[in-house]
XYZ file of C-alpha atoms in Angstrom:
731
model
C 123.192 88.211 140.351
C 124.293 87.042 136.853
C 122.637 88.168 133.671
C 120.668 85.363 132.005
C 121.259 85.207 128.233
C 119.161 83.290 125.783
C 122.093 82.266 123.639
C 123.423 79.876 126.301
C 120.026 78.298 126.599
C 119.545 77.995 122.823
C 123.045 76.597 122.376
C 122.313 74.016 125.025
C 118.881 73.226 123.566
C 120.251 72.834 120.061
C 122.432 69.959 121.247
C 119.377 67.947 122.276
C 116.860 66.162 120.131
C 114.942 68.827 118.159
C 111.642 67.134 119.038
C 112.213 67.769 122.734
C 114.112 71.047 122.547
C 112.758 74.175 124.222
C 113.193 77.619 122.710
C 113.527 80.597 125.036
C 112.638 83.705 123.131
C 113.496 87.277 124.142
C 112.872 86.959 127.850
C 115.625 88.250 130.141
C 116.537 89.010 133.720
C 118.871 91.973 134.175
C 120.408 93.846 137.114
C 120.681 97.581 136.851
C 122.337 99.255 139.912
C 121.040 102.700 140.737
C 123.106 104.315 143.429
C 123.151 102.038 146.432
C 119.975 100.292 145.425
C 119.710 97.434 143.009
C 116.946 97.656 140.411
C 115.992 94.261 138.989
C 114.073 94.033 135.725
C 112.363 90.681 135.404
C 111.158 89.301 132.081
C 109.457 85.968 132.610
C 111.130 83.251 130.552
C 108.858 81.819 127.853
C 109.395 78.247 126.716
C 108.271 76.974 123.309
C 108.429 73.265 122.728
C 108.386 72.159 119.069
C 105.805 69.691 117.853
C 107.150 66.225 117.279
C 107.607 65.494 113.590
C 107.536 61.905 112.462
C 110.121 61.586 109.725
C 109.797 57.875 109.077
C 109.235 57.625 105.337
C 108.503 53.913 105.632
C 105.676 54.486 108.116
C 104.265 57.266 105.944
C 104.300 55.083 102.822
C 102.724 52.142 104.667
C 100.009 54.377 106.100
C 99.230 55.880 102.697
C 99.231 52.459 101.043
C 96.788 51.084 103.621
C 94.558 54.092 103.149
C 94.646 53.826 99.360
C 94.356 50.059 99.059
C 91.675 49.481 101.673
C 88.618 47.928 100.052
C 85.640 48.239 102.340
C 82.085 48.660 100.989
C 81.893 52.147 102.458
C 85.167 53.174 100.829
C 84.106 51.779 97.452
C 80.855 53.709 97.701
C 82.692 56.922 98.602
C 85.110 56.429 95.729
C 82.348 55.827 93.179
C 80.305 58.807 94.372
C 83.418 60.966 94.376
C 84.432 59.924 90.857
C 80.895 60.324 89.485
C 79.517 63.474 91.185
C 76.274 63.150 89.228
C 75.327 60.259 91.522
C 75.444 62.639 94.469
C 73.404 65.574 93.212
C 71.008 63.995 90.702
C 68.955 62.000 93.314
C 68.603 65.258 95.276
C 67.470 67.236 92.230
C 64.575 69.567 93.109
C 62.384 69.227 90.051
C 59.986 72.109 90.681
C 62.668 74.507 91.864
C 65.445 73.801 89.379
C 63.887 72.459 86.163
C 62.585 75.694 84.621
C 65.863 77.575 85.051
C 67.941 74.643 83.783
C 65.752 74.138 80.703
C 65.751 77.845 79.836
C 69.517 78.262 80.225
C 70.197 74.997 78.389
C 68.090 75.993 75.388
C 69.586 79.496 75.211
C 73.184 78.254 75.472
C 72.420 75.569 72.873
C 71.029 78.161 70.452
C 74.162 80.295 70.932
C 76.480 77.298 70.773
C 75.306 76.004 67.388
C 76.626 78.934 65.307
C 79.759 79.227 67.443
C 80.499 75.519 67.068
C 80.283 75.829 63.297
C 82.375 79.029 63.288
C 85.107 77.756 65.606
C 85.440 74.606 63.494
C 87.082 76.773 60.824
C 89.454 78.139 63.453
C 90.497 74.592 64.364
C 90.919 73.690 60.690
C 87.921 71.310 60.729
C 84.638 70.794 58.915
C 81.570 72.324 60.665
C 80.115 68.942 61.657
C 83.070 68.204 63.938
C 82.446 71.361 65.973
C 78.888 70.203 66.603
C 80.130 66.741 67.630
C 82.592 68.334 70.068
C 79.990 70.531 71.769
C 77.512 67.645 72.012
C 79.825 65.146 73.694
C 81.564 67.684 75.977
C 78.282 68.764 77.592
C 77.211 65.171 78.301
C 80.544 64.034 79.751
C 80.935 67.070 81.998
C 77.395 66.442 83.247
C 78.658 63.085 84.572
C 82.113 63.997 85.912
C 82.008 67.731 86.717
C 81.575 69.312 90.143
C 80.689 72.847 89.025
C 77.004 73.646 88.642
C 77.416 76.574 86.288
C 80.341 76.360 83.865
C 79.728 75.597 80.219
C 82.269 73.188 78.718
C 82.684 73.162 74.973
C 84.577 74.936 72.230
C 86.944 77.725 73.323
C 88.543 80.075 70.783
C 92.134 80.007 72.049
C 92.170 76.214 72.298
C 90.734 75.966 68.759
C 93.470 78.260 67.501
C 96.201 76.115 69.067
C 94.613 72.954 67.654
C 94.318 74.542 64.213
C 97.982 75.503 64.129
C 99.063 71.926 64.812
C 96.555 70.559 62.273
C 97.877 72.903 59.557
C 101.463 71.881 60.284
C 100.686 68.162 60.094
C 98.647 68.630 56.910
C 101.628 70.307 55.285
C 103.923 67.517 56.444
C 101.559 64.947 54.965
C 101.620 66.654 51.570
C 98.015 67.800 51.372
C 99.009 71.379 50.564
C 100.886 70.402 47.371
C 99.806 71.814 44.036
C 96.824 69.914 42.540
C 98.878 68.568 39.594
C 101.605 67.241 41.837
C 98.984 65.851 44.210
C 97.258 63.857 41.434
C 100.564 62.475 40.171
C 101.505 61.433 43.691
C 98.143 59.751 44.184
C 98.369 57.835 40.880
C 101.892 56.744 41.664
C 100.866 55.573 45.122
C 98.044 53.530 43.640
C 100.051 51.870 40.856
C 103.565 51.477 42.198
C 104.480 49.472 45.271
C 107.444 51.573 46.346
C 109.841 50.647 49.096
C 110.876 54.169 49.941
C 109.523 54.846 53.416
C 108.799 58.580 52.996
C 106.789 58.091 49.798
C 105.022 55.082 51.289
C 103.903 57.080 54.316
C 102.650 59.932 52.138
C 100.702 57.640 49.814
C 99.026 55.950 52.776
C 97.960 59.303 54.200
C 96.540 60.425 50.858
C 94.066 57.529 50.959
C 92.295 59.744 53.543
C 91.290 63.163 52.197
C 92.343 66.452 53.751
C 89.340 66.906 56.069
C 89.593 63.288 57.238
C 93.280 63.671 58.036
C 92.669 67.013 59.773
C 90.175 65.534 62.243
C 92.480 62.534 62.760
C 95.306 64.854 63.827
C 92.980 66.912 66.045
C 91.422 63.830 67.669
C 94.847 62.293 68.364
C 96.091 65.479 69.993
C 92.833 65.764 71.950
C 93.337 62.232 73.269
C 96.897 63.010 74.408
C 95.819 66.299 76.025
C 93.072 64.448 77.903
C 95.551 61.825 79.095
C 97.805 64.603 80.398
C 94.894 66.214 82.256
C 93.755 62.944 83.842
C 97.363 62.200 84.839
C 97.642 65.642 86.457
C 94.470 64.909 88.397
C 95.709 61.463 89.445
C 99.087 62.731 90.629
C 97.467 65.845 92.109
C 99.714 68.284 90.293
C 97.104 70.982 90.005
C 99.678 73.309 91.540
C 100.968 73.835 87.983
C 98.090 76.243 87.438
C 99.438 78.605 90.116
C 102.166 79.618 87.667
C 99.455 80.927 85.339
C 98.481 84.146 87.071
C 95.393 86.132 86.144
C 97.458 88.779 84.357
C 99.382 86.095 82.458
C 96.229 84.265 81.331
C 94.546 87.529 80.372
C 97.559 88.638 78.329
C 97.796 85.224 76.686
C 94.113 85.237 75.680
C 94.373 88.782 74.327
C 97.507 87.952 72.329
C 95.905 84.795 70.978
C 92.847 86.879 70.046
C 94.990 88.899 67.634
C 96.125 85.655 66.036
C 92.514 84.454 65.813
C 91.443 87.728 64.217
C 94.313 87.489 61.741
C 93.478 83.901 60.818
C 89.863 84.876 60.081
C 90.675 88.002 58.082
C 91.140 86.039 54.848
C 87.551 84.736 55.106
C 86.237 88.298 55.532
C 87.849 89.235 52.215
C 87.166 85.942 50.495
C 90.866 85.317 49.826
C 92.095 81.833 49.025
C 95.546 81.980 50.628
C 97.388 79.348 52.694
C 97.135 79.599 56.449
C 100.461 80.608 57.999
C 101.718 78.771 61.039
C 104.758 78.717 63.279
C 106.814 81.626 64.574
C 105.701 84.999 63.237
C 102.527 83.629 61.652
C 100.590 86.830 62.421
C 102.988 89.030 60.445
C 103.303 86.468 57.637
C 99.508 86.240 57.310
C 99.055 89.995 57.011
C 101.827 90.157 54.410
C 100.020 87.485 52.368
C 96.707 89.318 52.767
C 98.113 92.609 51.468
C 99.887 90.857 48.615
C 96.572 89.333 47.512
C 94.280 92.215 48.455
C 93.451 92.790 44.772
C 91.798 89.345 44.701
C 89.209 90.324 47.334
C 85.746 88.823 46.766
C 83.432 91.830 46.848
C 80.409 89.689 47.737
C 82.138 88.254 50.828
C 83.391 91.711 51.816
C 79.904 93.247 51.648
C 78.382 90.293 53.525
C 81.024 90.618 56.266
C 80.349 94.350 56.594
C 76.601 93.822 56.897
C 77.059 91.081 59.508
C 79.288 93.388 61.562
C 76.637 96.104 61.370
C 74.061 93.719 62.832
C 76.133 91.721 65.326
C 78.146 94.426 67.107
C 75.257 96.780 68.041
C 73.033 93.876 69.081
C 75.794 92.373 71.242
C 76.302 95.763 72.883
C 72.574 96.031 73.570
C 72.606 92.539 75.086
C 75.368 93.578 77.490
C 73.860 96.969 78.291
C 70.398 95.609 79.091
C 71.401 92.191 80.431
C 69.839 92.997 83.805
C 66.468 93.683 82.146
C 66.488 90.949 79.516
C 65.389 87.526 80.683
C 67.527 86.007 77.937
C 70.050 87.501 75.494
C 68.880 88.045 71.925
C 70.189 85.086 69.856
C 71.470 87.434 67.169
C 74.125 84.998 65.924
C 71.507 82.394 65.080
C 69.351 85.027 63.375
C 72.327 86.196 61.297
C 73.234 82.634 60.307
C 69.675 81.812 59.243
C 69.300 85.062 57.296
C 72.725 84.718 55.649
C 72.062 81.105 54.698
C 68.728 82.007 53.075
C 70.270 84.962 51.242
C 73.180 82.850 49.998
C 70.913 80.004 48.895
C 68.303 82.025 47.029
C 70.821 84.571 45.725
C 73.099 81.776 44.476
C 76.124 83.650 45.818
C 78.441 80.662 45.439
C 77.587 80.066 41.790
C 77.365 83.735 40.788
C 80.131 85.409 42.792
C 82.321 82.486 43.862
C 81.688 82.934 47.591
C 83.160 80.247 49.822
C 80.411 78.322 51.662
C 80.297 75.761 54.470
C 79.360 72.935 52.081
C 77.646 69.682 52.891
C 77.110 68.995 56.601
C 75.975 65.382 57.094
C 73.308 64.333 59.559
C 73.737 61.721 62.258
C 77.008 60.438 63.711
C 80.060 58.904 62.111
C 81.159 55.519 63.496
C 83.717 55.702 66.341
C 87.343 55.611 65.301
C 90.439 55.409 67.550
C 93.142 58.080 67.366
C 96.057 57.497 65.010
C 98.695 56.131 67.378
C 101.470 56.791 64.845
C 100.789 60.543 65.146
C 101.363 60.628 68.904
C 105.121 61.415 68.663
C 104.310 64.347 66.361
C 101.693 65.969 68.612
C 102.704 64.897 72.142
C 104.619 68.114 72.884
C 101.942 70.322 71.311
C 99.332 68.761 73.596
C 101.130 69.904 76.776
C 100.312 73.673 76.588
C 96.814 72.854 75.321
C 96.220 70.571 78.326
C 97.583 73.131 80.797
C 95.578 76.042 79.371
C 92.435 73.903 79.221
C 92.488 72.757 82.828
C 93.718 76.128 84.157
C 90.767 77.960 82.584
C 88.314 75.253 83.645
C 89.497 75.127 87.260
C 89.668 78.910 87.639
C 86.149 79.395 86.232
C 84.791 76.563 88.394
C 86.243 78.049 91.568
C 85.110 81.565 90.649
C 81.457 80.612 90.181
C 81.473 78.203 93.120
C 82.672 81.000 95.387
C 80.056 83.349 93.967
C 77.179 80.921 94.596
C 78.374 79.439 97.886
C 79.356 75.850 97.083
C 82.640 74.007 96.649
C 84.329 72.304 93.722
C 87.172 69.790 93.772
C 90.076 70.898 91.601
C 91.398 67.380 91.019
C 87.945 66.137 90.011
C 87.666 69.066 87.620
C 90.898 67.895 85.990
C 89.427 64.405 85.679
C 86.261 65.886 84.184
C 87.963 68.019 81.553
C 90.364 65.159 80.827
C 87.531 62.741 80.091
C 85.787 65.493 78.085
C 88.782 65.160 75.773
C 89.643 61.438 75.952
C 86.193 59.978 75.277
C 85.143 62.381 72.467
C 88.481 61.827 70.692
C 87.056 58.450 69.603
C 84.041 60.249 68.080
C 85.782 62.727 65.745
C 86.033 65.622 68.223
C 88.740 68.116 69.102
C 89.910 69.709 72.369
C 87.496 71.463 74.714
C 87.566 73.503 77.914
C 85.306 75.807 79.887
C 84.368 79.050 78.132
C 83.732 82.258 80.077
C 81.247 83.904 77.693
C 78.894 80.915 77.509
C 79.275 80.326 81.260
C 78.143 83.894 81.963
C 75.128 83.426 79.694
C 74.351 80.127 81.381
C 74.480 81.656 84.847
C 72.492 84.759 83.955
C 69.630 82.786 82.384
C 68.755 80.770 85.498
C 71.071 77.738 85.482
C 70.972 75.805 88.766
C 72.725 72.502 87.922
C 74.480 70.735 85.064
C 71.091 69.448 83.930
C 71.192 72.535 81.700
C 74.176 70.950 79.942
C 72.030 67.969 79.009
C 69.402 70.311 77.563
C 72.146 72.028 75.533
C 73.213 68.613 74.209
C 69.627 67.887 73.138
C 69.488 71.169 71.194
C 72.738 70.291 69.407
C 71.457 66.752 68.809
C 68.411 68.183 67.077
C 70.678 70.160 64.777
C 72.873 67.111 64.114
C 69.942 64.877 63.222
C 67.704 67.267 61.300
C 68.877 70.824 60.690
C 72.609 70.537 59.845
C 72.279 70.013 56.025
C 70.309 73.260 55.740
C 73.528 75.227 56.414
C 75.080 74.103 53.110
C 74.937 77.603 51.544
C 76.195 79.445 54.637
C 79.142 81.687 53.681
C 82.372 81.170 55.584
C 82.792 84.921 55.936
C 79.685 84.950 58.181
C 81.296 82.372 60.459
C 84.500 84.452 60.529
C 82.517 87.538 61.587
C 80.898 85.579 64.445
C 84.338 84.441 65.617
C 85.804 87.960 65.486
C 82.838 89.603 67.245
C 83.225 87.144 70.115
C 86.792 88.437 70.641
C 85.529 91.796 71.899
C 85.872 90.809 75.552
C 89.543 89.891 75.212
C 90.402 92.949 73.100
C 88.672 95.246 75.601
C 91.358 94.399 78.142
C 93.359 97.297 76.686
C 90.860 99.665 78.330
C 91.769 98.167 81.718
C 95.510 98.822 81.328
C 95.541 102.229 83.112
C 93.717 100.754 86.097
C 95.968 97.677 86.053
C 99.055 99.913 85.899
C 97.795 101.867 88.899
C 97.204 98.663 90.881
C 100.358 96.763 89.933
C 102.983 97.778 87.414
C 104.574 94.338 87.530
C 101.309 92.609 86.585
C 100.835 95.101 83.759
C 104.296 94.392 82.360
C 103.622 90.628 82.594
C 100.358 91.174 80.695
C 102.063 93.201 77.958
C 104.981 90.795 77.531
C 102.725 87.726 77.382
C 100.306 89.428 75.000
C 103.060 90.597 72.638
C 104.849 87.226 72.652
C 101.611 85.294 72.066
C 100.627 87.545 69.176
C 103.946 88.205 67.453
C 105.825 84.942 68.028
C 103.364 82.073 68.545
C 100.757 81.028 71.094
C 102.827 78.177 72.589
C 106.032 80.208 72.821
C 104.034 83.180 74.111
C 102.676 81.075 76.977
C 106.185 79.847 77.811
C 107.577 83.385 77.640
C 104.806 84.604 79.950
C 105.445 81.880 82.539
C 109.220 82.434 82.493
C 108.876 86.214 82.637
C 106.407 86.122 85.547
C 108.741 83.812 87.484
C 111.668 86.142 86.781
C 109.571 89.024 88.102
C 109.055 87.124 91.355
C 112.783 86.455 91.586
C 113.670 90.090 90.848
C 111.220 91.305 93.470
C 112.900 89.127 96.089
C 116.340 90.025 94.768
C 115.833 93.751 95.399
C 113.179 93.925 98.135
C 112.206 96.803 100.374
C 114.515 97.058 103.381
C 113.662 100.118 105.507
C 114.765 101.304 108.915
C 111.963 101.205 111.473
C 110.815 103.728 114.049
C 108.774 103.372 117.223
C 105.087 104.340 117.245
C 104.619 106.304 120.469
C 102.637 104.699 123.284
C 102.683 101.283 121.634
C 104.944 98.310 120.985
C 104.768 98.760 117.216
C 107.624 99.615 114.855
C 106.991 100.824 111.304
C 108.986 102.103 108.346
C 110.551 105.527 108.796
C 110.320 106.140 105.045
C 106.582 105.367 104.954
C 105.230 107.128 108.062
C 105.780 110.425 109.843
C 106.207 111.183 113.546
C 107.997 107.938 114.381
C 110.610 107.906 117.123
C 113.986 106.221 117.250
C 115.721 104.849 120.303
C 119.197 106.265 120.998
C 121.988 103.974 119.920
C 119.641 101.389 118.326
C 118.804 100.837 114.674
C 115.892 98.589 113.694
C 116.164 97.095 110.190
C 113.532 95.058 108.319
C 114.291 92.888 105.266
C 111.047 92.201 103.403
C 111.911 89.004 101.548
C 113.326 85.527 102.132
C 117.079 85.579 102.687
C 118.697 83.193 100.231
C 121.541 82.936 97.755
C 120.045 85.341 95.216
C 119.629 88.338 97.526
C 122.307 87.753 100.170
C 124.560 90.486 98.747
C 121.583 92.836 98.511
C 120.843 92.165 102.199
C 124.364 93.067 103.269
C 124.743 96.113 101.033
C 121.333 97.491 102.035
C 122.032 96.936 105.729
C 125.378 98.728 105.418
C 123.757 101.570 103.485
C 120.869 102.030 105.929
C 123.057 101.953 109.027
C 125.757 104.036 107.381
C 128.445 101.654 108.655
C 130.220 98.957 106.708
C 131.930 96.872 109.409
C 134.504 95.540 106.958
C 135.595 99.059 106.093
C 135.615 100.074 109.766
C 137.805 97.092 110.655
C 140.127 97.890 107.772
C 140.344 101.528 108.901
C 141.132 100.407 112.455
C 143.866 98.081 111.260
C 145.311 100.823 109.091
C 145.204 103.266 112.015
C 146.800 100.689 114.311
C 149.654 100.115 111.858
C 150.162 103.859 111.543
C 150.201 104.124 115.331
C 152.886 101.464 115.568
C 154.987 103.310 113.031
C 154.547 106.533 115.010
C 155.605 104.749 118.207
C 158.840 103.825 116.576
C 159.493 107.490 115.807
C 158.091 109.038 118.928
C 157.376 106.767 121.884
C 154.273 108.145 123.608
C 153.750 111.665 122.244
C 150.622 113.475 121.197
C 150.503 111.641 117.898
C 149.908 108.367 119.694
C 146.964 109.677 121.685
C 145.378 111.099 118.517
C 145.735 107.746 116.785
C 144.205 105.941 119.726
C 141.284 108.358 119.631
C 140.826 107.602 115.931
C 140.826 103.883 116.538
C 138.155 104.114 119.221
C 135.948 106.661 117.419
C 132.239 105.951 118.267
C 129.847 104.789 115.526
C 126.674 106.442 116.801
C 124.871 103.184 117.632
C 125.617 100.075 119.613
C 122.821 97.674 118.552
C 121.145 96.576 115.316
C 117.803 94.813 115.628
C 116.901 92.846 112.486
C 113.135 92.395 112.164
C 112.719 88.992 110.474
C 108.909 88.974 110.293
C 108.992 89.125 106.470
C 111.762 86.535 106.076
C 109.831 83.397 105.117
C 112.841 81.095 104.930
C 116.627 80.891 104.992
C 118.928 78.737 102.932
C 122.536 77.898 103.754
C 123.750 81.072 102.052
C 121.282 83.124 104.107
C 122.436 81.544 107.398
C 126.052 82.125 106.441
C 125.276 85.761 105.611
C 123.648 86.330 109.019
C 126.672 84.747 110.715
C 129.014 87.031 108.791
C 126.959 90.134 109.592
C 126.833 89.312 113.309
C 130.523 88.497 113.408
C 131.598 91.601 111.472
C 129.491 93.981 113.536
C 130.532 92.211 116.736
C 134.168 92.919 115.954
C 133.419 96.662 115.984
C 131.410 96.381 119.233
C 127.928 96.457 117.672
C 125.599 93.668 118.722
C 123.055 92.240 116.272
C 119.712 90.964 117.590
C 117.122 88.991 115.651
C 113.407 89.487 116.280
C 110.122 87.939 115.107
C 111.618 84.887 113.430
C 109.025 82.352 112.301
C 109.417 78.662 113.249
C 110.973 77.787 109.894
C 113.648 80.446 110.275
C 114.323 79.444 113.908
C 114.701 75.834 112.878
C 117.129 76.815 110.117
C 119.153 78.893 112.566
C 119.353 75.999 115.022
C 120.376 73.503 112.335
C 122.915 75.973 110.990
C 124.509 76.331 114.473
C 123.913 80.049 114.305
C 123.772 80.500 118.094
C 127.138 78.910 118.834
C 128.956 82.091 117.990
C 128.478 83.718 121.383
C 126.125 85.177 123.905
C 125.390 88.309 121.905
C 123.451 86.417 119.243
C 120.018 86.602 120.770
C 116.578 85.696 119.474
C 113.553 87.810 120.399
C 109.839 87.330 120.147
C 109.182 90.949 119.134
C 111.107 94.029 118.058
C 109.939 95.892 121.152
C 111.444 93.274 123.468
C 114.714 93.342 121.547
C 114.906 97.118 121.838
C 114.103 96.995 125.576
C 116.823 94.426 126.107
C 119.356 96.482 124.140
C 118.525 99.614 126.162
C 118.751 97.694 129.442
C 122.021 96.011 128.490
C 123.555 99.321 127.369
C 122.429 101.054 130.585
C 123.914 98.244 132.652
C 127.242 98.365 130.824
C 127.321 102.166 131.045
C 126.734 102.093 134.811
C 129.415 99.458 135.322
C 131.889 101.470 133.243
C 131.230 104.657 135.254
C 131.773 102.816 138.551
C 135.022 101.377 137.316
């Protein structure tokens, strides 16, 4: 009876249509004579028929177009309810069950958000009123478009920092940071002379708007562009971009940006009137300027900052330590702002000591104004990292709290929501927003059930905008800087987690350190880019030099595990089982071959070369001595055994093959075959099998076999070797 080999079947199947082809995997029928009897080992043939794949692009496009363009009443209703989630949950709102928690959390977050909105306005290079506008509109718009019940959307420190850096750069380009004398001359000239020089004309037009007006114009224009990017990402469903921002990368980026935030606020703590550095190396440049001007420190601001730290830090620590017992966190920031404002007003700190104060904060709302379209080319690139960071943080926080509370959010709708939270407010003198972890945690812990709490927060801010805002005229800027710095504690505490992170994953720790250092020492935008590129390189390096152990058999089972990882594993005589724990593609093909040769101890190329060399030497010896002892010794050298006859490659961890990977497998099988070692493949996934079929891998010969498991491959190799050994002994 003939031995049935899978390679014939696979070769034959590969010539048919792939949709109808059958794969026979690692099932064999062998004859093993024992004496006069014939022992037959049957392995029932298993057929796998691939699913039919419709590859007609035209049919796919037509189907998608019909689905998208259909306009039935039911579809319109679904679309409207999907685009405006508030229409789904608001009619189902349980007034008695939800209202108390939503009102309490909304009021508490609003009380905390007022001082932070004013403080973070300085970070973004804006007047305090614009921070209040931003928080007000963001809460209302997310209430309409958002799918998360718990996240708080508003001002976020890192985003404010990135906005502020762009605002400072554009202000310098516009000439607002010129010396006062030069600025007045330029203004007079612009008013009296109708110049034709384009550069001077542009500058004179910009100077018709004062510095604060131009700053919010730049910020609003960039906010509009960032929102357009986010809505476009939602429309084209490219939320996959966020997968390149790993947790360690985002954490390192936020920590690095926190150093830049702290540095930018240090001048307010000391009361120094120095220009804000921007661009590459701004952190180092700022500290150099601070130390150069340290003798100009305003003692009043320094003492006020110290006292605020003494109050804020212990109270914040108490809030965190007793958060399980407190029904609501102590609004210490609001208390500090009220106390500092009263002390500054009645102590006349501005007039007596020259302290820098917030100044006039108007009540009500300014009329809507469109973004400055001429600024779009200047800020379009800067808006890209801001948009990506904004939606990545928002989506990740939404999914985290949804999972915690047992409901679902739609990532694409979240991108729409955060996009509209930026597009619509940009017409109302606002800057970029995103979800903020600290305020979200407060919101959740104080009883929030739905986004109705966001509306309550907006009402609190509205009250401040309409009535209370002018009362903060005498508030010192150093107090706002202290509030900003104290809120960085969470990001700076990540250094305490480094030992644990290092123990869990050294690669993630290195990514964190590189991203943090680049974000702090170079710039936030370049730091984010460096972090993304470095994390991708780490993935590539890990697949370039993966683990590739030899496997041993676990007794009384069909399992094979790494010999280097576990004890008491057994090996089958004459068989080596090798596992490559990565995709096989052009980057690691040489690593695959070199590791295989190293683990097996046999480089087939070298063995073939040695055989050829020995054969040539034997021919030369024949010429000298035809058939003596030397010839027999040479023949023995040529046919020296290798110690194994089969290599089983466990492909369970090989996710895919490219053309270089297929070619490498062909070369390995061919090279080992030429020294009488067969190579068997086991546990290939459907993608790898399909690649092997398309690459005509199985046309090389009958010894290229595909097996469903390592155990079956080993059994086949033992049976085939026993059969060949018995046949050889009979002959």
